[in-house]
Short mmCIF file of C-alpha atoms in Angstrom, two decimals:
data_model
loop_
_atom_site.label_atom_id
_atom_site.label_comp_id
_atom_site.label_asym_id
_atom_site.label_seq_id
_atom_site.Cartn_x
_atom_site.Cartn_y
_atom_site.Cartn_z
CA UNK A 17 54.59 76.37 83.01
CA UNK A 18 58.14 75.44 83.95
CA UNK A 19 58.28 77.60 87.12
CA UNK A 20 54.95 76.22 88.36
CA UNK A 21 56.03 72.63 87.70
CA UNK A 22 59.36 73.19 89.47
CA UNK A 23 57.65 74.89 92.41
CA UNK A 24 55.11 72.08 92.74
CA UNK A 25 57.77 69.37 92.72
CA UNK A 26 60.13 71.07 95.18
CA UNK A 27 57.36 72.19 97.55
CA UNK A 28 56.06 68.65 97.85
CA UNK A 29 59.10 66.37 97.57
CA UNK A 30 61.50 68.30 99.82
CA UNK A 31 59.26 68.78 102.92
CA UNK A 32 57.79 65.28 102.74
CA UNK A 33 61.23 63.71 102.33
CA UNK A 34 62.60 65.65 105.31
CA UNK A 35 59.68 64.71 107.56
CA UNK A 36 59.71 61.10 106.43
CA UNK A 37 63.46 60.64 106.84
CA UNK A 38 63.58 62.29 110.25
CA UNK A 39 60.39 61.09 111.95
CA UNK A 40 59.06 58.08 110.01
CA UNK A 41 62.42 56.42 109.34
CA UNK A 42 64.16 57.72 112.49
CA UNK A 43 67.38 59.08 110.97
CA UNK A 44 69.15 61.77 113.03
CA UNK A 45 70.36 63.90 111.34
CA UNK A 46 67.91 63.55 108.49
CA UNK A 47 70.40 64.66 105.81
CA UNK A 48 72.45 61.48 105.92
CA UNK A 49 73.16 60.76 102.21
CA UNK A 50 72.56 57.02 102.47
CA UNK A 51 68.98 57.63 103.63
CA UNK A 52 67.93 61.00 102.22
CA UNK A 53 69.13 60.76 98.62
CA UNK A 54 67.21 57.53 97.76
CA UNK A 55 64.04 58.85 99.43
CA UNK A 56 64.07 62.24 97.73
CA UNK A 57 64.93 60.59 94.41
CA UNK A 58 61.89 58.30 94.59
CA UNK A 59 59.63 61.17 95.63
CA UNK A 60 60.81 63.42 92.80
CA UNK A 61 60.34 60.65 90.25
CA UNK A 62 56.77 59.95 91.35
CA UNK A 63 55.74 63.59 91.83
CA UNK A 64 56.92 64.67 88.38
CA UNK A 65 54.77 61.95 86.81
CA UNK A 66 51.67 63.19 88.65
CA UNK A 67 52.48 66.81 87.78
CA UNK A 68 52.83 66.00 84.08
CA UNK A 69 49.53 64.10 83.99
CA UNK A 70 47.57 66.76 85.90
CA UNK A 71 49.02 69.72 84.00
CA UNK A 72 48.54 68.08 80.61
CA UNK A 73 44.95 67.20 81.49
CA UNK A 74 44.19 70.77 82.61
CA UNK A 75 45.60 72.35 79.45
CA UNK A 76 43.90 69.85 77.17
CA UNK A 77 40.49 70.14 78.83
CA UNK A 78 40.59 73.94 78.91
CA UNK A 79 41.32 73.92 75.18
CA UNK A 80 38.68 71.30 74.32
CA UNK A 81 35.98 72.65 76.70
CA UNK A 82 36.66 76.35 76.27
CA UNK A 83 32.96 77.09 75.70
CA UNK A 84 31.96 75.47 79.00
CA UNK A 85 34.60 77.36 80.96
CA UNK A 86 33.58 80.65 79.34
CA UNK A 87 29.93 79.92 80.14
CA UNK A 88 30.80 79.54 83.84
CA UNK A 89 32.75 82.79 83.72
CA UNK A 90 30.01 84.63 81.79
CA UNK A 91 27.42 83.72 84.44
CA UNK A 92 29.55 85.21 87.21
CA UNK A 93 31.52 82.18 88.36
CA UNK A 94 35.06 82.57 89.58
CA UNK A 95 37.95 80.94 87.82
CA UNK A 96 38.07 78.27 90.52
CA UNK A 97 34.39 77.44 90.02
CA UNK A 98 34.87 77.34 86.26
CA UNK A 99 37.91 75.05 86.49
CA UNK A 100 36.56 72.78 89.23
CA UNK A 101 35.22 69.98 86.95
CA UNK A 102 38.42 70.05 84.91
CA UNK A 103 40.60 70.03 88.02
CA UNK A 104 38.65 67.11 89.50
CA UNK A 105 39.23 64.99 86.41
CA UNK A 106 42.91 65.98 86.29
CA UNK A 107 43.49 64.98 89.91
CA UNK A 108 41.66 61.70 89.39
CA UNK A 109 43.92 60.85 86.45
CA UNK A 110 47.09 61.92 88.25
CA UNK A 111 46.45 60.05 91.51
CA UNK A 112 44.94 56.82 90.18
CA UNK A 113 48.31 55.06 89.51
CA UNK A 114 49.61 55.92 92.98
CA UNK A 115 46.43 54.71 94.69
CA UNK A 116 46.47 51.45 92.74
CA UNK A 117 50.13 50.91 93.56
CA UNK A 118 49.53 51.60 97.24
CA UNK A 119 46.64 49.17 97.32
CA UNK A 120 48.85 46.42 95.91
CA UNK A 121 51.61 47.20 98.39
CA UNK A 122 49.25 47.17 101.37
CA UNK A 123 47.84 43.84 100.28
CA UNK A 124 51.38 42.47 100.12
CA UNK A 125 52.37 43.77 103.54
CA UNK A 126 49.29 42.53 105.39
CA UNK A 127 49.04 39.19 103.61
CA UNK A 128 50.55 37.11 106.46
CA UNK A 129 48.15 38.68 108.96
CA UNK A 130 44.98 39.43 107.02
CA UNK A 131 45.11 36.98 104.15
CA UNK A 132 41.41 37.09 103.32
CA UNK A 133 41.28 40.88 103.26
CA UNK A 134 44.49 41.06 101.26
CA UNK A 135 43.31 38.61 98.65
CA UNK A 136 40.24 40.73 97.96
CA UNK A 137 42.64 43.31 96.50
CA UNK A 138 44.10 40.72 94.16
CA UNK A 139 41.25 39.40 92.08
CA UNK A 140 43.19 36.78 90.16
CA UNK A 141 45.19 35.64 93.20
CA UNK A 142 48.58 37.13 92.25
CA UNK A 143 50.57 39.17 94.79
CA UNK A 144 53.47 41.26 93.50
CA UNK A 145 56.36 42.13 95.84
CA UNK A 146 57.47 45.78 95.52
CA UNK A 147 60.98 46.51 94.30
CA UNK A 148 62.26 48.30 97.39
CA UNK A 149 61.03 45.55 99.68
CA UNK A 150 62.76 42.97 97.48
CA UNK A 151 66.01 44.95 97.56
CA UNK A 152 65.90 45.26 101.34
CA UNK A 153 65.35 41.51 101.75
CA UNK A 154 68.20 40.71 99.35
CA UNK A 155 70.38 43.18 101.27
CA UNK A 156 70.00 41.20 104.48
CA UNK A 157 67.05 42.87 106.21
CA UNK A 158 64.31 40.82 107.77
CA UNK A 159 60.96 40.54 106.06
CA UNK A 160 59.31 42.61 108.80
CA UNK A 161 61.82 45.44 108.48
CA UNK A 162 61.56 45.41 104.69
CA UNK A 163 57.76 45.50 104.85
CA UNK A 164 57.78 48.43 107.28
CA UNK A 165 60.26 50.34 105.12
CA UNK A 166 58.17 49.74 102.00
CA UNK A 167 55.01 50.91 103.75
CA UNK A 168 56.72 54.10 104.95
CA UNK A 169 58.02 54.82 101.46
CA UNK A 170 54.60 54.26 99.90
CA UNK A 171 52.93 56.60 102.37
CA UNK A 172 55.58 59.24 101.63
CA UNK A 173 55.11 58.79 97.89
CA UNK A 174 51.34 59.07 98.23
CA UNK A 175 51.59 62.25 100.32
CA UNK A 176 54.13 63.91 98.02
CA UNK A 177 52.25 62.91 94.87
CA UNK A 178 48.92 64.21 96.16
CA UNK A 179 50.45 67.49 97.32
CA UNK A 180 52.32 67.99 94.04
CA UNK A 181 49.28 67.19 91.90
CA UNK A 182 47.05 69.57 93.88
CA UNK A 183 49.60 72.39 93.67
CA UNK A 184 50.26 71.86 89.95
CA UNK A 185 46.53 71.76 89.18
CA UNK A 186 45.85 74.96 91.12
CA UNK A 187 48.76 76.79 89.53
CA UNK A 188 47.75 75.63 86.04
CA UNK A 189 44.20 76.91 86.56
CA UNK A 190 45.54 80.22 87.88
CA UNK A 191 47.77 80.60 84.84
CA UNK A 192 45.19 79.70 82.21
CA UNK A 193 42.41 81.85 83.75
CA UNK A 194 43.57 85.22 85.13
CA UNK A 195 42.23 87.41 87.93
CA UNK A 196 39.83 89.16 85.54
CA UNK A 197 38.12 85.82 84.77
CA UNK A 198 39.54 85.63 81.26
CA UNK A 199 41.07 82.64 79.49
CA UNK A 200 44.66 83.50 78.60
CA UNK A 201 45.87 81.20 75.84
CA UNK A 202 48.98 83.28 75.24
CA UNK A 203 50.34 82.32 78.65
CA UNK A 204 50.75 78.72 77.51
CA UNK A 205 53.79 78.33 75.29
CA UNK A 206 54.45 75.20 73.28
CA UNK A 207 58.11 76.08 72.76
CA UNK A 208 61.11 75.40 74.96
CA UNK A 209 61.27 76.72 78.49
CA UNK A 210 63.45 79.73 79.19
CA UNK A 211 66.05 77.61 80.98
CA UNK A 212 66.50 75.38 77.92
CA UNK A 213 66.67 78.38 75.58
CA UNK A 214 69.40 79.82 77.80
CA UNK A 215 71.20 76.49 77.76
CA UNK A 216 71.17 76.40 73.95
CA UNK A 217 72.52 79.96 73.78
CA UNK A 218 75.34 79.14 76.20
CA UNK A 219 76.20 75.98 74.25
CA UNK A 220 76.22 77.92 70.99
CA UNK A 221 78.49 80.59 72.52
CA UNK A 222 80.87 77.90 73.77
CA UNK A 223 80.97 76.31 70.32
CA UNK A 224 81.79 79.64 68.72
CA UNK A 225 84.49 80.32 71.29
CA UNK A 226 86.10 76.92 70.67
CA UNK A 227 85.96 77.39 66.92
CA UNK A 228 83.31 74.81 66.08
CA UNK A 229 81.31 75.65 62.94
CA UNK A 230 77.78 76.88 63.59
CA UNK A 231 74.59 75.53 62.06
CA UNK A 232 74.43 78.18 59.33
CA UNK A 233 78.04 77.69 58.28
CA UNK A 234 77.59 73.92 58.34
CA UNK A 235 74.57 74.18 56.03
CA UNK A 236 76.45 76.47 53.63
CA UNK A 237 79.38 74.09 53.48
CA UNK A 238 77.10 71.14 52.80
CA UNK A 239 75.29 73.06 50.08
CA UNK A 240 78.52 74.10 48.40
CA UNK A 241 79.82 70.56 48.33
#
């Protein structure tokens, strides 16, 4: 699942951050570090959360509702038709936090202009100011500029999160159910990803080259003492 998660995050965060920095925020060139690095960092942080929630939900529901998925497949349904109810629930879980956060932000931005409409989003009458808007105000920006910046960032986060969740859900369904309409449990590994296995091997080789005792030798020494 690691390649699909990485592909989903990069394919959503990178294009959205480039478009947002260049056209929505007006930076030319768009790769200015002061503007691009914070934006892409926020997008990656939010997209990975949505990817984890959607992928976990897909794998859990396919395992718990295996009989329902197999019934769809046995009656001639495609893997997309069989996974559609599961994918719908996964996307709903993944996108709910972002939608709730965006609703709070919009109510904060429009409060001076549409107070009655904004207060309908805050049932108990409390309005929270987002962190980036607070930082911009403390940094010397006007309230209007800070509100516009926060709205742009929230729209970028919503777009990147939705795109990443949709891609991760589709890739997870394609991995779990193959082209022959069969559920492939062996494709889902609960162990470490290949990149982390390679990292451990490289670290172990470096330890041996530097003369550090390995795990086996360390256990033998502890047992002998």
